[in-house]
Amino acid sequence: MYGDVWAWPAAEPGEAALAALMVGLSAAGALAQQRQKDRAQAGVRAAATTPSRPGDALLLRFLAGRDLRLGDPSN
């Protein structure tokens, strides 16, 4: 029984990976929409633009390509 289940992914690993990716993205999207709906029903506002944890600010600055040194903003 289980040999039949794994025969196709073993024979076609590229197509199996694509199928798993499509299912995973669909599931992640559905869960994200449900979470947003639940938060809206509970009256929780969307995340503010300010980071909630100290490390988040540093990560956001790094990803945005801004200066990582402490101090006043340069712009």
PDB file of C-alpha atoms in Angstrom, residues 9-64:
ATOM      1  CA  PRO A   9       7.399  10.909  -5.958  1.00  0.00           C
ATOM      2  CA  ALA A  10      10.350   8.530  -6.275  1.00  0.00           C
ATOM      3  CA  ALA A  11       9.906   8.326 -10.041  1.00  0.00           C
ATOM      4  CA  GLU A  12       9.228  12.060 -10.597  1.00  0.00           C
ATOM      5  CA  PRO A  13      10.974  14.047  -7.826  1.00  0.00           C
ATOM      6  CA  GLY A  14      10.694  17.385  -9.645  1.00  0.00           C
ATOM      7  CA  GLU A  15       6.967  17.131 -10.189  1.00  0.00           C
ATOM      8  CA  ALA A  16       6.465  15.849  -6.639  1.00  0.00           C
ATOM      9  CA  ALA A  17       8.388  18.821  -5.228  1.00  0.00           C
ATOM     10  CA  LEU A  18       6.308  21.235  -7.308  1.00  0.00           C
ATOM     11  CA  ALA A  19       3.079  19.587  -6.146  1.00  0.00           C
ATOM     12  CA  ALA A  20       4.202  19.768  -2.503  1.00  0.00           C
ATOM     13  CA  LEU A  21       5.144  23.426  -2.941  1.00  0.00           C
ATOM     14  CA  MET A  22       1.772  24.298  -4.457  1.00  0.00           C
ATOM     15  CA  VAL A  23      -0.133  22.524  -1.683  1.00  0.00           C
ATOM     16  CA  GLY A  24       2.076  24.136   0.969  1.00  0.00           C
ATOM     17  CA  LEU A  25       1.648  27.648  -0.422  1.00  0.00           C
ATOM     18  CA  SER A  26      -2.104  27.208  -0.653  1.00  0.00           C
ATOM     19  CA  ALA A  27      -2.291  25.973   2.927  1.00  0.00           C
ATOM     20  CA  ALA A  28      -0.083  28.822   4.188  1.00  0.00           C
ATOM     21  CA  GLY A  29      -2.226  31.386   2.377  1.00  0.00           C
ATOM     22  CA  ALA A  30      -5.432  29.957   3.785  1.00  0.00           C
ATOM     23  CA  LEU A  31      -4.024  29.949   7.306  1.00  0.00           C
ATOM     24  CA  ALA A  32      -2.798  33.550   6.956  1.00  0.00           C
ATOM     25  CA  GLN A  33      -6.213  34.729   5.783  1.00  0.00           C
ATOM     26  CA  GLN A  34      -7.928  32.891   8.626  1.00  0.00           C
ATOM     27  CA  ARG A  35      -5.557  34.440  11.157  1.00  0.00           C
ATOM     28  CA  GLN A  36      -6.263  37.931   9.805  1.00  0.00           C
ATOM     29  CA  LYS A  37      -9.997  37.282   9.989  1.00  0.00           C
ATOM     30  CA  ASP A  38      -9.715  35.990  13.561  1.00  0.00           C
ATOM     31  CA  ARG A  39      -7.695  39.021  14.617  1.00  0.00           C
ATOM     32  CA  ALA A  40     -10.214  41.373  13.009  1.00  0.00           C
ATOM     33  CA  GLN A  41     -13.102  39.671  14.793  1.00  0.00           C
ATOM     34  CA  ALA A  42     -11.252  39.879  18.109  1.00  0.00           C
ATOM     35  CA  GLY A  43     -10.684  43.595  17.605  1.00  0.00           C
ATOM     36  CA  VAL A  44      -6.909  43.343  17.454  1.00  0.00           C
ATOM     37  CA  ARG A  45      -5.357  46.016  15.286  1.00  0.00           C
ATOM     38  CA  ALA A  46      -2.875  45.113  12.593  1.00  0.00           C
ATOM     39  CA  ALA A  47       0.769  45.161  13.593  1.00  0.00           C
ATOM     40  CA  ALA A  48       2.063  48.668  14.032  1.00  0.00           C
ATOM     41  CA  THR A  49       4.974  49.928  12.032  1.00  0.00           C
ATOM     42  CA  THR A  50       7.165  49.881  15.124  1.00  0.00           C
ATOM     43  CA  PRO A  51       8.814  46.553  15.892  1.00  0.00           C
ATOM     44  CA  SER A  52       7.543  44.646  18.909  1.00  0.00           C
ATOM     45  CA  ARG A  53      10.901  43.176  19.965  1.00  0.00           C
ATOM     46  CA  PRO A  54      14.292  44.905  20.219  1.00  0.00           C
ATOM     47  CA  GLY A  55      15.948  42.630  17.658  1.00  0.00           C
ATOM     48  CA  ASP A  56      13.218  43.276  15.110  1.00  0.00           C
ATOM     49  CA  ALA A  57      14.356  46.864  14.607  1.00  0.00           C
ATOM     50  CA  LEU A  58      17.893  45.760  13.813  1.00  0.00           C
ATOM     51  CA  LEU A  59      16.639  43.079  11.432  1.00  0.00           C
ATOM     52  CA  LEU A  60      14.374  45.547   9.631  1.00  0.00           C
ATOM     53  CA  ARG A  61      17.220  48.045   9.287  1.00  0.00           C
ATOM     54  CA  PHE A  62      19.508  45.317   7.906  1.00  0.00           C
ATOM     55  CA  LEU A  63      16.918  44.106   5.381  1.00  0.00           C
ATOM     56  CA  ALA A  64      16.203  47.672   4.279  1.00  0.00           C
TER      57      ALA A  64
END
